Amino acid sequence: MSKIMPLEQAVRENLRDGDTVAFEGFTHLIPHAAGHEAIRQGFKDLTLIRMTPDIIYDQMIGMGMAKKVIFSYAGNPGVGLLRRMRDAIENQYPRAIETVEHSHAAMANAYAAGAAGLPCAVFRGYKGADLPKVNPDIKSITCPYTGEELATVPAHNPDVAFIHAQKANEKGDVLIEGIVGVQKEVALAAKKVVVTVEEIVPDFAGMHPNLTILPHWTVTAIAKVKGGAHPSYTHGYYARDNAAYLAWNEISADRELFAKWMDENVLNATPEAFAERVKGL
């Protein structure tokens, strides 16, 4: 049963040092505000899971929070590299991290397997690819019915999943519109689920029932955070802040500039300052 609470409380009560955690969102609805709150609370030794980790994971890695990253494609979308992640991999700064790389298909199937309570995902994939040579978690099995060789990877079952959505109702049901990505699967695969939303409404009267992606009994905590996906976008509420992604390329390239930006915009950012930054969204 979901509980509505402030974001600070939702993160503090549900995330622990050493957890395996997924901050998921595909193209839009990326839970930046939740990630920033986790950074402020100083969690460490996290295993981060994500399809297409972008600048929120770059920030978490740059702050030394991650010991391991399980991912498919790491980059600043439309711009280039994740420079803090690269620094950690190449120079062990601010700490060494273990990386486990998959394809998008493998990640999506691993979440679906976790949501279904299965130990692994089985799918067609990695034909002619070299990733199995560097990722021992990628194995193959022979279909007992057709004889076809299929790929398999372990299921994802995060300790905590964080996602962003457009709306929750007072009962705790969560509504997502636009690109759904794997938000539903990661939530059902996780032990605990924290959702940030743009608004909380009394009910979903008049809306199509299929828009309720997560019923209240699948959600642990809900926090209202207007602009909680910024600088990614939230369909129907605000556009992607392309300038922020471009600026991150320069900010993240320099260790001192990165530290200064994080200090000013995350570590010492007040709720009032955040509200001001997203006021025009």
Tab-separated table of C-alpha atoms in Angstrom:
chain	number	residue	atom	x	y	z
A	1	MET	CA	0.000	0.000	0.000
A	2	SER	CA	1.529	3.297	-1.097
A	3	LYS	CA	2.032	6.210	1.274
A	4	ILE	CA	2.218	9.852	0.220
A	5	MET	CA	5.169	11.611	1.838
A	6	PRO	CA	7.922	14.191	1.205
A	7	LEU	CA	10.710	13.049	-1.129
A	8	GLU	CA	13.356	13.321	1.580
A	9	GLN	CA	11.420	10.888	3.760
A	10	ALA	CA	10.657	8.519	0.887
A	11	VAL	CA	14.341	8.206	-0.010
A	12	ARG	CA	15.538	7.986	3.603
A	13	GLU	CA	13.061	5.249	4.536
A	14	ASN	CA	13.561	3.045	1.490
A	15	LEU	CA	17.170	3.256	0.265
A	16	ARG	CA	20.139	1.733	2.098
A	17	ASP	CA	23.909	1.669	1.584
A	18	GLY	CA	24.856	-1.313	-0.563
A	19	ASP	CA	21.440	-1.607	-2.218
A	20	THR	CA	20.840	-2.551	-5.818
A	21	VAL	CA	18.739	0.299	-7.140
A	22	ALA	CA	17.168	1.365	-10.426
A	23	PHE	CA	16.319	4.979	-11.277
A	24	GLU	CA	14.404	4.270	-14.475
A	25	GLY	CA	12.845	6.370	-17.200
A	26	PHE	CA	13.270	6.090	-20.946
A	27	THR	CA	13.730	9.393	-22.809
A	28	HIS	CA	11.256	11.140	-20.525
A	29	LEU	CA	10.195	10.714	-16.895
A	30	ILE	CA	13.795	10.242	-15.731
A	31	PRO	CA	13.671	10.626	-11.922
A	32	HIS	CA	16.322	13.312	-11.497
A	33	ALA	CA	14.847	14.805	-8.318
A	34	ALA	CA	14.879	11.408	-6.609
A	35	GLY	CA	18.473	10.842	-7.712
A	36	HIS	CA	19.510	14.227	-6.361
A	37	GLU	CA	17.884	13.471	-3.013
A	38	ALA	CA	19.823	10.195	-2.835
A	39	ILE	CA	23.019	12.160	-3.543
A	40	ARG	CA	22.231	14.647	-0.773
A	41	GLN	CA	21.702	11.825	1.699
A	42	GLY	CA	25.130	10.421	0.865
A	43	PHE	CA	24.361	6.787	0.102
A	44	LYS	CA	27.321	4.640	-0.905
A	45	ASP	CA	28.311	1.268	-2.384
A	46	LEU	CA	25.228	1.171	-4.604
A	47	THR	CA	24.751	-1.136	-7.555
A	48	LEU	CA	23.014	1.020	-10.154
A	49	ILE	CA	20.833	-0.579	-12.824
A	50	ARG	CA	19.489	1.349	-15.792
A	51	MET	CA	18.744	1.205	-19.478
A	52	THR	CA	20.645	4.104	-21.028
A	53	PRO	CA	22.208	5.638	-17.930
A	54	ASP	CA	22.519	9.344	-18.651
A	55	ILE	CA	23.509	12.406	-16.657
A	56	ILE	CA	21.778	11.447	-13.386
A	57	TYR	CA	23.956	8.336	-13.159
A	58	ASP	CA	26.965	10.365	-14.269
A	59	GLN	CA	26.323	12.602	-11.272
A	60	MET	CA	25.878	9.693	-8.855
A	61	ILE	CA	29.026	7.981	-10.121
A	62	GLY	CA	30.950	11.249	-9.954
A	63	MET	CA	29.924	11.615	-6.307
A	64	GLY	CA	31.377	8.186	-5.505
A	65	MET	CA	28.043	6.524	-4.732
A	66	ALA	CA	28.326	3.552	-7.077
A	67	LYS	CA	30.409	0.411	-6.779
A	68	LYS	CA	28.818	-1.282	-9.808
A	69	VAL	CA	26.733	-0.262	-12.830
A	70	ILE	CA	24.577	-2.698	-14.821
A	71	PHE	CA	23.500	-0.964	-17.998
A	72	SER	CA	22.864	-0.838	-21.733
A	73	TYR	CA	24.492	2.108	-23.528
A	74	ALA	CA	25.971	4.838	-21.366
A	75	GLY	CA	25.968	8.358	-22.732
A	76	ASN	CA	24.697	11.913	-22.622
A	77	PRO	CA	21.870	11.509	-25.169
A	78	GLY	CA	22.414	13.549	-28.291
A	79	VAL	CA	25.678	14.979	-26.938
A	80	GLY	CA	28.304	12.326	-26.241
A	81	LEU	CA	30.086	10.703	-23.330
A	82	LEU	CA	29.327	10.351	-19.662
A	83	ARG	CA	32.592	11.903	-18.558
A	84	ARG	CA	32.313	11.183	-14.821
A	85	MET	CA	31.569	7.531	-15.567
A	86	ARG	CA	34.512	7.375	-17.944
A	87	ASP	CA	36.806	8.943	-15.341
A	88	ALA	CA	35.728	6.295	-12.829
A	89	ILE	CA	36.353	3.465	-15.291
A	90	GLU	CA	39.660	4.711	-16.686
A	91	ASN	CA	41.174	6.459	-13.670
A	92	GLN	CA	39.258	5.009	-10.699
A	93	TYR	CA	38.163	8.553	-9.812
A	94	PRO	CA	36.574	9.169	-7.367
A	95	ARG	CA	36.547	5.381	-6.973
A	96	ALA	CA	36.754	2.306	-9.164
A	97	ILE	CA	33.466	0.903	-10.432
A	98	GLU	CA	32.541	-2.468	-11.868
A	99	THR	CA	30.589	-2.342	-15.128
A	100	VAL	CA	28.269	-4.985	-16.547
A	101	GLU	CA	27.082	-4.101	-20.046
A	102	HIS	CA	24.045	-5.539	-21.800
A	103	SER	CA	21.955	-4.782	-24.849
A	104	HIS	CA	18.684	-2.869	-24.507
A	105	ALA	CA	16.811	-6.092	-25.284
A	106	ALA	CA	18.598	-7.959	-22.503
A	107	MET	CA	17.883	-5.229	-19.944
A	108	ALA	CA	14.198	-5.024	-20.840
A	109	ASN	CA	13.834	-8.804	-20.738
A	110	ALA	CA	15.715	-8.993	-17.413
A	111	TYR	CA	13.249	-6.533	-15.875
A	112	ALA	CA	10.304	-8.476	-17.318
A	113	ALA	CA	11.701	-11.711	-15.895
A	114	GLY	CA	12.125	-10.085	-12.493
A	115	ALA	CA	8.555	-8.788	-12.633
A	116	ALA	CA	7.324	-12.300	-13.435
A	117	GLY	CA	9.264	-13.849	-10.560
A	118	LEU	CA	11.531	-15.819	-12.899
A	119	PRO	CA	15.248	-16.379	-12.237
A	120	CYS	CA	16.368	-15.412	-15.740
A	121	ALA	CA	15.259	-13.974	-19.049
A	122	VAL	CA	15.315	-16.033	-22.248
A	123	PHE	CA	15.230	-14.257	-25.616
A	124	ARG	CA	16.662	-14.065	-29.104
A	125	GLY	CA	19.717	-11.879	-28.945
A	126	TYR	CA	23.490	-11.412	-29.027
A	127	LYS	CA	23.784	-13.240	-32.350
A	128	GLY	CA	27.246	-12.383	-33.674
A	129	ALA	CA	27.863	-9.928	-30.814
A	130	ASP	CA	31.023	-9.727	-28.712
A	131	LEU	CA	29.388	-8.733	-25.409
A	132	PRO	CA	29.183	-12.377	-24.243
A	133	LYS	CA	32.984	-12.442	-24.373
A	134	VAL	CA	33.252	-9.723	-21.724
A	135	ASN	CA	30.048	-10.312	-19.752
A	136	PRO	CA	29.919	-13.780	-18.164
A	137	ASP	CA	26.292	-13.218	-17.141
A	138	ILE	CA	25.295	-13.664	-20.800
A	139	LYS	CA	24.766	-17.367	-21.454
A	140	SER	CA	22.879	-19.476	-23.939
A	141	ILE	CA	20.466	-22.381	-23.708
A	142	THR	CA	18.950	-24.723	-26.252
A	143	CYS	CA	15.185	-24.551	-26.583
A	144	PRO	CA	13.799	-27.981	-25.575
A	145	TYR	CA	11.003	-27.625	-28.138
A	146	THR	CA	12.723	-26.288	-31.264
A	147	GLY	CA	16.428	-26.828	-30.685
A	148	GLU	CA	17.066	-23.119	-31.243
A	149	GLU	CA	19.934	-21.527	-29.324
A	150	LEU	CA	18.630	-18.641	-27.194
A	151	ALA	CA	20.327	-16.028	-25.036
A	152	THR	CA	19.734	-15.824	-21.301
A	153	VAL	CA	20.628	-13.287	-18.618
A	154	PRO	CA	19.831	-13.091	-14.875
A	155	ALA	CA	16.579	-11.395	-13.897
A	156	HIS	CA	16.750	-7.902	-12.420
A	157	ASN	CA	15.277	-7.615	-8.923
A	158	PRO	CA	16.312	-4.236	-7.493
A	159	ASP	CA	16.044	-3.601	-3.782
A	160	VAL	CA	14.451	-0.264	-4.694
A	161	ALA	CA	13.062	1.239	-7.878
A	162	PHE	CA	12.603	4.975	-8.398
A	163	ILE	CA	10.436	6.249	-11.246
A	164	HIS	CA	8.688	9.499	-12.182
A	165	ALA	CA	5.127	9.796	-13.465
A	166	GLN	CA	2.561	12.405	-14.365
A	167	LYS	CA	-0.067	11.722	-11.726
A	168	ALA	CA	-1.003	9.723	-8.675
A	169	ASN	CA	-4.419	9.687	-7.091
A	170	GLU	CA	-5.078	9.967	-3.384
A	171	LYS	CA	-5.489	6.198	-3.201
A	172	GLY	CA	-1.922	5.773	-4.459
A	173	ASP	CA	-2.500	4.526	-8.006
A	174	VAL	CA	0.035	5.859	-10.524
A	175	LEU	CA	-0.725	7.090	-14.047
A	176	ILE	CA	1.901	7.291	-16.801
A	177	GLU	CA	1.297	8.757	-20.255
A	178	GLY	CA	3.594	8.892	-23.263
A	179	ILE	CA	6.575	6.553	-23.578
A	180	VAL	CA	6.134	3.957	-20.844
A	181	GLY	CA	9.580	2.382	-21.224
A	182	VAL	CA	10.228	-0.250	-18.535
A	183	GLN	CA	8.779	1.682	-15.595
A	184	LYS	CA	6.036	-0.863	-15.003
A	185	GLU	CA	8.400	-3.839	-15.223
A	186	VAL	CA	11.067	-2.351	-12.950
A	187	ALA	CA	8.450	-1.463	-10.362
A	188	LEU	CA	6.996	-4.971	-10.356
A	189	ALA	CA	10.491	-6.494	-10.235
A	190	ALA	CA	11.653	-4.392	-7.262
A	191	LYS	CA	11.201	-5.084	-3.576
A	192	LYS	CA	10.268	-1.429	-2.888
A	193	VAL	CA	8.991	1.271	-5.252
A	194	VAL	CA	9.219	5.050	-4.839
A	195	VAL	CA	7.371	7.234	-7.348
A	196	THR	CA	7.700	10.988	-7.797
A	197	VAL	CA	4.798	12.669	-9.587
A	198	GLU	CA	3.947	16.040	-11.042
A	199	GLU	CA	0.626	16.173	-9.230
A	200	ILE	CA	-1.671	14.253	-6.910
A	201	VAL	CA	-5.345	14.286	-7.845
A	202	PRO	CA	-8.382	13.027	-5.915
A	203	ASP	CA	-9.101	10.250	-8.436
A	204	PHE	CA	-8.744	9.274	-12.094
A	205	ALA	CA	-12.411	9.773	-12.926
A	206	GLY	CA	-12.969	10.308	-16.638
A	207	MET	CA	-9.597	8.855	-17.628
A	208	HIS	CA	-9.158	5.589	-19.454
A	209	PRO	CA	-8.538	2.828	-16.866
A	210	ASN	CA	-5.630	1.437	-18.890
A	211	LEU	CA	-3.679	4.597	-18.075
A	212	THR	CA	-3.267	3.383	-14.491
A	213	ILE	CA	0.114	1.741	-14.945
A	214	LEU	CA	0.718	0.891	-11.285
A	215	PRO	CA	-2.065	0.151	-8.796
A	216	HIS	CA	-1.537	1.374	-5.262
A	217	TRP	CA	-0.635	-2.041	-3.871
A	218	THR	CA	2.528	-2.158	-6.014
A	219	VAL	CA	3.906	1.176	-4.741
A	220	THR	CA	5.733	1.814	-1.462
A	221	ALA	CA	5.876	5.624	-1.422
A	222	ILE	CA	4.736	8.571	-3.525
A	223	ALA	CA	6.168	12.094	-3.400
A	224	LYS	CA	4.807	15.101	-5.249
A	225	VAL	CA	7.732	16.836	-6.974
A	226	LYS	CA	6.818	19.307	-9.701
A	227	GLY	CA	9.538	19.199	-12.328
A	228	GLY	CA	10.895	15.981	-10.840
A	229	ALA	CA	12.123	14.688	-14.202
A	230	HIS	CA	13.918	17.888	-15.270
A	231	PRO	CA	16.079	18.222	-17.387
A	232	SER	CA	14.397	15.260	-19.117
A	233	TYR	CA	10.796	15.866	-20.100
A	234	THR	CA	7.426	14.822	-18.791
A	235	HIS	CA	4.908	14.252	-21.555
A	236	GLY	CA	2.062	16.740	-21.296
A	237	TYR	CA	3.829	18.931	-18.718
A	238	TYR	CA	7.187	20.266	-19.974
A	239	ALA	CA	9.735	19.772	-22.730
A	240	ARG	CA	13.234	18.374	-22.579
A	241	ASP	CA	15.821	20.959	-21.518
A	242	ASN	CA	18.319	20.378	-24.303
A	243	ALA	CA	20.523	23.231	-23.085
A	244	ALA	CA	21.076	21.443	-19.783
A	245	TYR	CA	22.311	18.318	-21.547
A	246	LEU	CA	24.662	20.365	-23.705
A	247	ALA	CA	25.960	22.233	-20.668
A	248	TRP	CA	26.598	18.972	-18.822
A	249	ASN	CA	29.176	17.972	-21.410
A	250	GLU	CA	31.381	20.892	-20.322
A	251	ILE	CA	30.548	20.698	-16.619
A	252	SER	CA	31.342	17.002	-16.356
A	253	ALA	CA	34.593	17.259	-18.294
A	254	ASP	CA	36.390	19.009	-15.413
A	255	ARG	CA	36.554	17.517	-11.911
A	256	GLU	CA	36.588	20.877	-10.126
A	257	LEU	CA	33.806	22.342	-12.247
A	258	PHE	CA	31.740	19.209	-11.647
A	259	ALA	CA	32.257	19.419	-7.880
A	260	LYS	CA	31.316	23.120	-7.856
A	261	TRP	CA	28.155	22.494	-9.903
A	262	MET	CA	27.076	19.621	-7.682
A	263	ASP	CA	27.697	21.676	-4.556
A	264	GLU	CA	25.615	24.580	-5.833
A	265	ASN	CA	22.828	22.702	-7.632
A	266	VAL	CA	22.417	19.479	-5.666
A	267	LEU	CA	24.172	19.245	-2.299
A	268	ASN	CA	23.198	22.691	-1.090
A	269	ALA	CA	20.099	23.177	-3.208
A	270	THR	CA	17.059	24.094	-1.153
A	271	PRO	CA	13.510	23.067	-2.082
A	272	GLU	CA	12.883	26.750	-2.773
A	273	ALA	CA	15.818	26.901	-5.197
A	274	PHE	CA	14.606	23.792	-6.998
A	275	ALA	CA	11.095	25.240	-7.229
A	276	GLU	CA	12.529	28.407	-8.724
A	277	ARG	CA	14.545	26.443	-11.300
A	278	VAL	CA	11.502	24.516	-12.540
A	279	LYS	CA	8.972	27.329	-12.097
A	280	GLY	CA	8.674	27.981	-15.797
A	281	LEU	CA	8.157	24.352	-16.788
